[in-house]
Tab-separated table of C-alpha atoms and ligand atoms in Angstrom:
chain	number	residue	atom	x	y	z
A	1110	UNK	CA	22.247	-4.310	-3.921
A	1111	UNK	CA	21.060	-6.218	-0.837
A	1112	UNK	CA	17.592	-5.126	0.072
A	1113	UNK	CA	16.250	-4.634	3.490
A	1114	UNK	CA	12.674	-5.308	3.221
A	1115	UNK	CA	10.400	-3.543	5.980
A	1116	UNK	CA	7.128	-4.008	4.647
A	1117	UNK	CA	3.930	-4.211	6.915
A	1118	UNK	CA	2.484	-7.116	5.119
A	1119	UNK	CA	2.966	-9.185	3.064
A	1120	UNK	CA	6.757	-8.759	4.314
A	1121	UNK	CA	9.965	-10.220	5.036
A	1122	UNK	CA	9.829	-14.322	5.462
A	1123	UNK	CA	13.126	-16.502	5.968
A	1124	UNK	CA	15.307	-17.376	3.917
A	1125	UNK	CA	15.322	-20.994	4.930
A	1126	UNK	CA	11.032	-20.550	4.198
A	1127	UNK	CA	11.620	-18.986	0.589
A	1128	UNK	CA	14.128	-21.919	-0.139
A	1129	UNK	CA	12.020	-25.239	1.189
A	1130	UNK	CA	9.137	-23.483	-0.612
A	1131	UNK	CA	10.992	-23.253	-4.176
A	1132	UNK	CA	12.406	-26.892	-3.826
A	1133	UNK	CA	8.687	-27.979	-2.865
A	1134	UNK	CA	7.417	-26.545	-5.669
A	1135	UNK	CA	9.895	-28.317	-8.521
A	1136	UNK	CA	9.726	-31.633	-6.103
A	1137	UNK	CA	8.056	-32.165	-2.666
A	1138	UNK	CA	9.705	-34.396	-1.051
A	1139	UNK	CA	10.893	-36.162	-3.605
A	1140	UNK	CA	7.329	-37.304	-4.640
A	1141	UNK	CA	8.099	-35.991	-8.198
A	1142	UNK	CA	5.359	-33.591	-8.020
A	1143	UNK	CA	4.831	-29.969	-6.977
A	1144	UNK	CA	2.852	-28.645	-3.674
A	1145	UNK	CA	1.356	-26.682	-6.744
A	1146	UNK	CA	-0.313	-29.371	-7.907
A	1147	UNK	CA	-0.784	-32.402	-5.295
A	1148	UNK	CA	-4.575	-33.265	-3.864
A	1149	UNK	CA	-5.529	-31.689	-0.817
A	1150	UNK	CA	-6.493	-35.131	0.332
A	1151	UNK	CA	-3.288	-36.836	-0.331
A	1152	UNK	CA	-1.210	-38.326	2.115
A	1153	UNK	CA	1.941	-35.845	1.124
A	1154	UNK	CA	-0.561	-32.601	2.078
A	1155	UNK	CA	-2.726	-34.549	5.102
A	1156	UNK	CA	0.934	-34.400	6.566
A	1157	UNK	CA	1.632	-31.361	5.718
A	1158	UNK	CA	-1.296	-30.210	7.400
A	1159	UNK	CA	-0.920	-32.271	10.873
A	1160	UNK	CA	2.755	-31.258	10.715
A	1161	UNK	CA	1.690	-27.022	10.523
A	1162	UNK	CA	-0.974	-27.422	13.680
A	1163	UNK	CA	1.750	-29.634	15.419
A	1164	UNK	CA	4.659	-27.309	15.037
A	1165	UNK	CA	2.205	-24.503	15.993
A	1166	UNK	CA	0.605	-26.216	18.698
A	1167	UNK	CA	4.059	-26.858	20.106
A	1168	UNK	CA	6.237	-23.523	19.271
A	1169	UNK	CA	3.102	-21.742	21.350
A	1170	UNK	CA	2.478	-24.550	23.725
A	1171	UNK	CA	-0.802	-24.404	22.826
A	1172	UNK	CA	-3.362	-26.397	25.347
A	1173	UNK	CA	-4.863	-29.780	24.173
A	1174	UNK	CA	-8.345	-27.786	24.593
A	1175	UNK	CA	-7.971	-25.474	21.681
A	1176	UNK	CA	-8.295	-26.289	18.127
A	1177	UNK	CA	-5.425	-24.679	15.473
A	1178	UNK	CA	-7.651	-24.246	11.928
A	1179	UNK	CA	-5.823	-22.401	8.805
A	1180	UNK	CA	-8.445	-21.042	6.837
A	1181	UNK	CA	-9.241	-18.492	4.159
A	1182	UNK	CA	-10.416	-15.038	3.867
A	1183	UNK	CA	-8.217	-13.212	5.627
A	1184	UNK	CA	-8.005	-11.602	9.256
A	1185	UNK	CA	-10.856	-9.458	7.607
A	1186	UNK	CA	-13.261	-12.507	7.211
A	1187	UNK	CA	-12.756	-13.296	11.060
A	1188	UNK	CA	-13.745	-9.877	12.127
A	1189	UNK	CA	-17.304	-11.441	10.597
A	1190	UNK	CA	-16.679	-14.683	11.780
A	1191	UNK	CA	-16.061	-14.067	15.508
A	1192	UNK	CA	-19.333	-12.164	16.402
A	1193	UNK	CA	-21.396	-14.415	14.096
A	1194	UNK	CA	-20.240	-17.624	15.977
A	1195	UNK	CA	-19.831	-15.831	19.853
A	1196	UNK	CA	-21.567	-12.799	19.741
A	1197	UNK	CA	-25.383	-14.204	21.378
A	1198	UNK	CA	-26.491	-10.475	23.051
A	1199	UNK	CA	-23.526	-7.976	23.219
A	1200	UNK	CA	-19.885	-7.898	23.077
A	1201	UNK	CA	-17.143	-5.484	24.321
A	1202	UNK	CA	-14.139	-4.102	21.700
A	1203	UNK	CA	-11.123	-2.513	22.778
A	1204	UNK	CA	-10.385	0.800	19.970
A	1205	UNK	CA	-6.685	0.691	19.304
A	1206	UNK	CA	-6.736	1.268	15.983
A	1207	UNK	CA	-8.019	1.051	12.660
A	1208	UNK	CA	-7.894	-3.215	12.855
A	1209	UNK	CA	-9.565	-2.575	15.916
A	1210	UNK	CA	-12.603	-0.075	14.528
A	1211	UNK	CA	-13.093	-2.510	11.141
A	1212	UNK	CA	-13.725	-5.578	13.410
A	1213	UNK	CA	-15.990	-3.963	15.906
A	1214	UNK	CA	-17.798	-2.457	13.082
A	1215	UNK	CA	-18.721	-6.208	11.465
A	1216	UNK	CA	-19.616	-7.011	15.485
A	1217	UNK	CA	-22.100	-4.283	14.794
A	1218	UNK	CA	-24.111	-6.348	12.232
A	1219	UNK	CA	-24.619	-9.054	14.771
A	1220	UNK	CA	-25.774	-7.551	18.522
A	1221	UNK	CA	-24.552	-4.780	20.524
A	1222	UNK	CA	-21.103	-3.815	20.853
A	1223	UNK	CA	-19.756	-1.844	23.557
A	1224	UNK	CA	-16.166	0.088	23.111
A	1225	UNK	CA	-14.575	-0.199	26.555
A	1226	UNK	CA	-11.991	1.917	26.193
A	1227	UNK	CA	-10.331	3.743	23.001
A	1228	UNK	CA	-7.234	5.694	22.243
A	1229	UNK	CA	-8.714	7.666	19.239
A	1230	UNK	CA	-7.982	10.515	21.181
A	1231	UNK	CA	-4.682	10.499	20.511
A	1232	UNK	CA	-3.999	9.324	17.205
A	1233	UNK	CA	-4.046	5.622	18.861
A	1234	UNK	CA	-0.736	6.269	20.069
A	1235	UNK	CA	-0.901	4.073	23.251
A	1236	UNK	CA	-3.219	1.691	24.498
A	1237	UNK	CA	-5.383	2.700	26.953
A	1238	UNK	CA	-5.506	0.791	30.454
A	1239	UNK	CA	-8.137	1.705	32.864
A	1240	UNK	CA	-11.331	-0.506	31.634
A	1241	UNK	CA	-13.479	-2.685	33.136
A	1242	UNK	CA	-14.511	-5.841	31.470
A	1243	UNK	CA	-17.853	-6.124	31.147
A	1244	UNK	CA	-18.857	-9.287	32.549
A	1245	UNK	CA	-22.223	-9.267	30.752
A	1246	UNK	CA	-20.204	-9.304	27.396
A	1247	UNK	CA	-20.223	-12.650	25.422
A	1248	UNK	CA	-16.563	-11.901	24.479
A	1249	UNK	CA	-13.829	-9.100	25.183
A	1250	UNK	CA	-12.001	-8.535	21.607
A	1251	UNK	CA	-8.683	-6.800	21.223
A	1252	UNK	CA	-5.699	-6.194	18.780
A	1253	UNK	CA	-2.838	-7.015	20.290
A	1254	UNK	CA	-0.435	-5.862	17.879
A	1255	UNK	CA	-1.175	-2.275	16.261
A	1256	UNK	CA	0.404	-2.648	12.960
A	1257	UNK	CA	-0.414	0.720	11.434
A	1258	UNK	CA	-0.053	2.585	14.650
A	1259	UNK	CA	2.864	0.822	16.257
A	1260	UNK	CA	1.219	0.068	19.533
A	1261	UNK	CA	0.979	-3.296	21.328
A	1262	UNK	CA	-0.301	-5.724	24.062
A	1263	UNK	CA	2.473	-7.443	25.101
A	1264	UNK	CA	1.006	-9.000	28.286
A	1265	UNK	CA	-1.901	-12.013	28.352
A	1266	UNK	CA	-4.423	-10.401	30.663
A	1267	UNK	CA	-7.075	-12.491	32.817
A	1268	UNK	CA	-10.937	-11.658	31.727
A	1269	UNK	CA	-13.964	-12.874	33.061
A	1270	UNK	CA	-15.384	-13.279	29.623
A	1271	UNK	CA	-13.584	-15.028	26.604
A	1272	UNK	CA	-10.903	-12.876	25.648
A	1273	UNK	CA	-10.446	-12.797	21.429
A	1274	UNK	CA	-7.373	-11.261	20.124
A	1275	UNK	CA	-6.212	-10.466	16.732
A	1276	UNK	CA	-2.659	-11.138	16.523
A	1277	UNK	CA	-2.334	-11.228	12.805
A	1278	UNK	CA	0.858	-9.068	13.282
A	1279	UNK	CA	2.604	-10.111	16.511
A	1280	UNK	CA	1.586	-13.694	16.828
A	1281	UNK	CA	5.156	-15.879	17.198
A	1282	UNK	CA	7.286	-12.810	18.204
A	1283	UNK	CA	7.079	-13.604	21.484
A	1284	UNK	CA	5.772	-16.303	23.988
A	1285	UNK	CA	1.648	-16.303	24.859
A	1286	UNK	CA	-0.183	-17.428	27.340
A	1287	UNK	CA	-3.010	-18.882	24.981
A	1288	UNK	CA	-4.923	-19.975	28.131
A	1289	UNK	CA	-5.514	-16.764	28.873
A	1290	UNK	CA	-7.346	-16.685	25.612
A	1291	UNK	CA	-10.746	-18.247	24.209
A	1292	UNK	CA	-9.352	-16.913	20.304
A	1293	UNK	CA	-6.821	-15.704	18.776
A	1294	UNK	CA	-6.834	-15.493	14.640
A	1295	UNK	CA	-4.964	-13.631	12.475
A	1296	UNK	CA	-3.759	-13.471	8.963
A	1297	UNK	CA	-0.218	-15.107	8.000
A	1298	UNK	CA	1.158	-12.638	6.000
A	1299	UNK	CA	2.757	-10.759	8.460
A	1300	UNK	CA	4.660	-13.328	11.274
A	1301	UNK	CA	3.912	-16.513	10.200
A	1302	UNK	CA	4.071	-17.054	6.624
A	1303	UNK	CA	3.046	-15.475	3.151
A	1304	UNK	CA	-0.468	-14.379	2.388
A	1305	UNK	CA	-3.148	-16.673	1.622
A	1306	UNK	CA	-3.795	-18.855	4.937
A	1307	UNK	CA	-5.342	-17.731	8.305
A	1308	UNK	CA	-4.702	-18.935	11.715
A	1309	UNK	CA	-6.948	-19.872	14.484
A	1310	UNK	CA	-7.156	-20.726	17.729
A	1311	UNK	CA	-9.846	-21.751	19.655
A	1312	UNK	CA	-11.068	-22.983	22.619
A	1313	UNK	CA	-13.629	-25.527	22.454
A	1314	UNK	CA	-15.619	-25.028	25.153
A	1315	UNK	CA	-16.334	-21.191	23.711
A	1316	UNK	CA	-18.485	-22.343	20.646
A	1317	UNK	CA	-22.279	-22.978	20.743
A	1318	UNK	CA	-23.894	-19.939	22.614
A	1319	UNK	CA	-25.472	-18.510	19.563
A	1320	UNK	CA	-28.733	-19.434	17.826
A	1321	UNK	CA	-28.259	-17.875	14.563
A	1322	UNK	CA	-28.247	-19.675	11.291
A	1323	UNK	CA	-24.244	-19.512	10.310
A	1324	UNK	CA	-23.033	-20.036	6.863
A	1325	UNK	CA	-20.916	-23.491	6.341
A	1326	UNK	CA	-18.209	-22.501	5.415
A	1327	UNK	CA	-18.269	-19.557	8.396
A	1328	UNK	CA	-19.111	-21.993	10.828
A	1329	UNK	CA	-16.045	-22.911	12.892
A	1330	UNK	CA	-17.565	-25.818	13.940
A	1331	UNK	CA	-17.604	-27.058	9.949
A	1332	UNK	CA	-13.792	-26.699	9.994
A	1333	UNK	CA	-12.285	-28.020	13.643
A	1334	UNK	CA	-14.122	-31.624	12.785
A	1335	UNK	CA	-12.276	-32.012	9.456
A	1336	UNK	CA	-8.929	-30.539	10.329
A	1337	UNK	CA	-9.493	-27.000	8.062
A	1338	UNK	CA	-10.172	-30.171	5.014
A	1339	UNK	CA	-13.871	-29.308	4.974
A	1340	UNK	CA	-12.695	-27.488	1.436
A	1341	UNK	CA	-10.203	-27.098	-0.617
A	1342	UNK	CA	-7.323	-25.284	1.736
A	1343	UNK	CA	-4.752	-22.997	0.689
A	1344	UNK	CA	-2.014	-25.562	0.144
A	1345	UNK	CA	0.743	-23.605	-1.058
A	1346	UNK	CA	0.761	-21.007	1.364
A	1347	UNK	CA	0.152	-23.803	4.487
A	1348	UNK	CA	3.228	-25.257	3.174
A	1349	UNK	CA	5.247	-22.020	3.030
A	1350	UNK	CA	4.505	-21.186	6.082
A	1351	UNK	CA	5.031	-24.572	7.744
A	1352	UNK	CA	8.407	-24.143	6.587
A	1353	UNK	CA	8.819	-21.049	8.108
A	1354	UNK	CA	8.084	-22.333	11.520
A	1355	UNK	CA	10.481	-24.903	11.032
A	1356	UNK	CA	12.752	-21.933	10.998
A	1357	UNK	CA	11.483	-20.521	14.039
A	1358	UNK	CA	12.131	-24.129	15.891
A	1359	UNK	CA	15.546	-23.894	14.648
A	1360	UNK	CA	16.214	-20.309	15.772
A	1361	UNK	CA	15.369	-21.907	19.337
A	1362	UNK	CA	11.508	-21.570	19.364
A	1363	UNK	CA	9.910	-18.061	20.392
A	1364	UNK	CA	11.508	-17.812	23.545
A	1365	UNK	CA	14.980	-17.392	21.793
A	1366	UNK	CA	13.108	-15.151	19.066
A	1367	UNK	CA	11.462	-12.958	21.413
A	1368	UNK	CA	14.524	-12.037	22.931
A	1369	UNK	CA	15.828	-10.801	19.263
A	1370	UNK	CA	12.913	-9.399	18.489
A	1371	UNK	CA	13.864	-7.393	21.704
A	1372	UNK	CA	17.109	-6.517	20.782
A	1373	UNK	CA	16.118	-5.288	17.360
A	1374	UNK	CA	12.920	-3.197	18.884
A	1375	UNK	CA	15.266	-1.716	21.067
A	1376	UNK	CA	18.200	-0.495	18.836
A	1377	UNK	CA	16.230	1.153	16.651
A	1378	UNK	CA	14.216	2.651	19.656
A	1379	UNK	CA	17.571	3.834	21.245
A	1380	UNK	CA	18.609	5.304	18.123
A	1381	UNK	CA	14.729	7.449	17.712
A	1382	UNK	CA	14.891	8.287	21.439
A	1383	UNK	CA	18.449	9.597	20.819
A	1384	UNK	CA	18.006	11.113	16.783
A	1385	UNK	CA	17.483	14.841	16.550
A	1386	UNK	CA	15.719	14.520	13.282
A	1387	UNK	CA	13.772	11.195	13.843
A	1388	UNK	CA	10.877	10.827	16.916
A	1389	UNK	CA	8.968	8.183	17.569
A	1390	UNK	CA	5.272	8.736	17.400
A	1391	UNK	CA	4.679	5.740	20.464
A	1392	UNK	CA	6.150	7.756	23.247
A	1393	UNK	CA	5.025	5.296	26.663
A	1394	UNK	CA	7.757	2.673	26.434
A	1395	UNK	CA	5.530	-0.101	27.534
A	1396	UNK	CA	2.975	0.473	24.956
A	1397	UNK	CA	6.197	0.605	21.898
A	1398	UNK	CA	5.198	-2.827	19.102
A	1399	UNK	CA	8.515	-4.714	18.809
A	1400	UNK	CA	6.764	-5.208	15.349
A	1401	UNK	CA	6.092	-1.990	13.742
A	1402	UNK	CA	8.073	0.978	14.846
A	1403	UNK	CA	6.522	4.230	13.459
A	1404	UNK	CA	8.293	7.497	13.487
A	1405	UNK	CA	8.086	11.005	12.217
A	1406	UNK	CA	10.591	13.762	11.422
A	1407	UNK	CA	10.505	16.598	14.008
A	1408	UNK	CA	8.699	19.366	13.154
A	1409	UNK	CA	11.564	21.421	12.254
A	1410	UNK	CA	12.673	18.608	9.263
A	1411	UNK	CA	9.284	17.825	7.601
A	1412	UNK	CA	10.098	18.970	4.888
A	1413	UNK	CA	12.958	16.541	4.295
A	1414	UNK	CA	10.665	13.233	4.561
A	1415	UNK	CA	10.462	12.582	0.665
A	1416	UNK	CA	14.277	13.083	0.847
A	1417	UNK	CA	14.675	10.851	3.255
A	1418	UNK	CA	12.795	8.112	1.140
A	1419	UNK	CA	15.307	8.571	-1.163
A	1420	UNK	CA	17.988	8.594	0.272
A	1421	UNK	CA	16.964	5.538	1.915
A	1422	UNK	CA	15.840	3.828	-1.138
A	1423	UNK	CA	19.453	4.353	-2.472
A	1424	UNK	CA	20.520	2.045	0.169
A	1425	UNK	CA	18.327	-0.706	0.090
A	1426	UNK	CA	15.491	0.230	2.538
A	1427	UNK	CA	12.126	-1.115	1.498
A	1428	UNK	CA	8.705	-0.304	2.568
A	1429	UNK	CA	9.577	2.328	5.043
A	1430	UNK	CA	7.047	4.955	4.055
A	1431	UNK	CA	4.361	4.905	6.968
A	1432	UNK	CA	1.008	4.351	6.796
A	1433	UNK	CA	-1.128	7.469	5.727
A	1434	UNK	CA	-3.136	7.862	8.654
A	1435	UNK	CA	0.282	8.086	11.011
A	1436	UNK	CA	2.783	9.564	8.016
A	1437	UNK	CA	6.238	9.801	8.169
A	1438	UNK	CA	7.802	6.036	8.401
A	1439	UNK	CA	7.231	2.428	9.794
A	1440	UNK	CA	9.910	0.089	10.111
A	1441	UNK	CA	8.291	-3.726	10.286
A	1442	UNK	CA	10.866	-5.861	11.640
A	1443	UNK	CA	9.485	-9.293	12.239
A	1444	UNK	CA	10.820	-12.142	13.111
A	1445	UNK	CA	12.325	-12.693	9.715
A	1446	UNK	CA	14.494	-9.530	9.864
A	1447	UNK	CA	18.262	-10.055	10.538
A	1448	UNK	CA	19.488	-7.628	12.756
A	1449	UNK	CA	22.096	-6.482	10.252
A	1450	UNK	CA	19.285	-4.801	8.568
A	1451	UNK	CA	18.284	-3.088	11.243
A	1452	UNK	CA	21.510	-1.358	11.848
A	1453	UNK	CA	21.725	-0.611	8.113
A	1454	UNK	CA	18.503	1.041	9.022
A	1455	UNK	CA	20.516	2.866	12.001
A	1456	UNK	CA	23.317	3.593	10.017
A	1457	UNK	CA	21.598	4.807	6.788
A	1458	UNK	CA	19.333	7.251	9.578
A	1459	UNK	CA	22.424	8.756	11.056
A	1460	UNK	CA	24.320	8.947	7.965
A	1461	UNK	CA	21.190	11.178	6.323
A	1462	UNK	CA	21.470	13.019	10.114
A	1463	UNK	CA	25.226	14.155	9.618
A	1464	UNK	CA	24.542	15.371	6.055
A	1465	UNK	CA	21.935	18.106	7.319
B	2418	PLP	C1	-3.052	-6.810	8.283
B	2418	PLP	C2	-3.964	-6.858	9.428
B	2418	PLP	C3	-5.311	-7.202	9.285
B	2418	PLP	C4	-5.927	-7.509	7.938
B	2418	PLP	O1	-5.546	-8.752	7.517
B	2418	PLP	P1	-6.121	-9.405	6.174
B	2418	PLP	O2	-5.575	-10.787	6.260
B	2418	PLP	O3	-5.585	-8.611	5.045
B	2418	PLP	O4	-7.601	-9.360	6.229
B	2418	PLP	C5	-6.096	-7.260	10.423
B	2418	PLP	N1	-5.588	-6.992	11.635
B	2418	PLP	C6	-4.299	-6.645	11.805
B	2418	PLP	C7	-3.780	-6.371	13.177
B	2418	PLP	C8	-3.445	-6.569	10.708
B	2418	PLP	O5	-2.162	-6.238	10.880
């Protein structure tokens, strides 16, 4: 049976990814050996390397002034990372979710952090929008892509003060401003590639405000010198997800992947706005993640959820079951997801609809 794999992360990746990945593995390139086993410091990877930042660089049009690094540790490590190389006296988080609370919380262990705004009060079910930026801040930080609560940023905003994003979720679904931006990091395992490898981008001008003593390997300015070579990188999954891009080029770059992500987003919001037994728990349109699309069963049908799952799960659907601080169910569809699936989404919904 063909599965349709909605998973949050790690999820869906091309088909064109999984395939250059296997054939590097047996023979890269026809060097004879594996991407499981060449040097880091070998011509075959140093290319490898330049040709990941390059593709990235160019599929975001990403200015000559900011660095691209692919690191380790996670979107988790950067929530340290980021105050501990920008954070001199005080910096300002945006609460949009639980992403959101865990980095302003490691922000915490370095200076003062102010929450600007916060949409706790509401299950983070939008994203609030009267702040003010507080200019006094070393950096503003945000999330632009909810992926537990299905909310996003879908605009680059001007700020006074470096803006950092986390787009571990949403980064390549649809076209950036990065000069809007003085960061942006996120882990792969969502958009860009499997897990394993962490993207950032950085402006250079943003670094060397602090005075604290920052671990090596921590230190940003250890890894933008040496290309993210200061160590050992995570090969394999730089590869993978190198290939993967090469699949977004081919699709058109994100400009022509944007506008499916669009079309996918809204089928399957059409069908929850239209569903009796389905709602969507992201009810101001504007504020709706083309990424992660959370619903609920109305109130009336709650008791049919674990059916559902089933029934689902009879036809394929994968990684469905929401997150348990939402409930009910999350559809991711990234870039990697074919439309087809999401209409055998759709269809499998409706057909579970006209059974009750
Ligand atoms: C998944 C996710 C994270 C955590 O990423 P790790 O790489 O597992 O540390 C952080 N932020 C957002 C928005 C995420 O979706």
């Amino acid at each position: 049976m063909k599965k349709h794999n909605f998973a949050a992360g790690p999820s869906i990746i091309s088909e064109f990814a999984k395939r250059e990945t296997a054939a590097g593995i047996l023979n890269l390139n026809k060097t004879g050996l594996s991407i499981l086993e060449v040097s880091h410091r070998s011509p075959e990877f140093m290319e490898i390397m330049e040709d990941a930042c390059n593709l990235m660089r160019d599929l975001l049009n990403v200015p000559l002034n900011y660095h691209i690094l692919f690191l380790q540790g996670g979107a988790s490590t950067q929530f340290a990372m980021v105050p501990m190389n920008l954070l001199h006296t005080k910096a300002a988080y945006l609460e949009t979710g639980s992403w959101a609370k865990k980095a302003a919380k490691e922000a915490k262990l370095f200076g003062d952090v102010e929450t600007v705004a916060s949409s706790a009060d509401k299950n983070y079910s939008y994203i609030p929008k009267d702040f003010t930026i507080p200019e006094d801040a070393d950096y503003f930080h945000i999330t632009t892509n909810n992926t537990i609560f299905g909310t996003e940023i879908k605009t680059d905003f001007d700020s006074p003060i470096p803006l950092v994003a986390d787009a571990s979720s949403d980064i390549l679904s649809r076209p950036m401003d990065v000069s809007k931006y003085g960061l942006i990091y996120g882990g792969a395992q969502k958009n860009l590639g499997p897990a394993g490898v962490t993207f950032v981008i950085i402006r250079e001008d943003i670094l060397g405000k602090v005075e604290r003593a920052i671990p090596t390997m921590l230190d940003y300015n250890t890894h933008i010198p040496k290309n993210s070579l200061y160590n050992t990188p995570p090969c394999v999954a730089i590869y993978a997800s190198l290939q993967n891009m090469i699949w977004m080029k081919q699709c058109g770059g994100v400009e022509a992947i944007y506008k499916m992500n669009m079309e996918k987003a809204d089928m399957l919001y059409s069908e929850l706005d239209r569903s009796k037994l389905f709602h969507p728990t992201v009810t101001v349109e504007e504020d709706r993640s083309i990424m992660n699309v959370t619903f609920v069963m109305a109130p009336e049908y709650q008791d049919k959820e674990v059916d559902f799952r089933d029934f689902a799960s009879a036809r394929g659907m994968v990684g469905i079951k929401g997150h348990r601080s939402v409930g009910g169910f999350r559809a991711s569809i990234y870039n990697a997801m074919p439309k087809d699936s999401v209409q055998a989404l759709i269809d499998t919904m409706r057909e579970f609809e006209s059974k009750l």
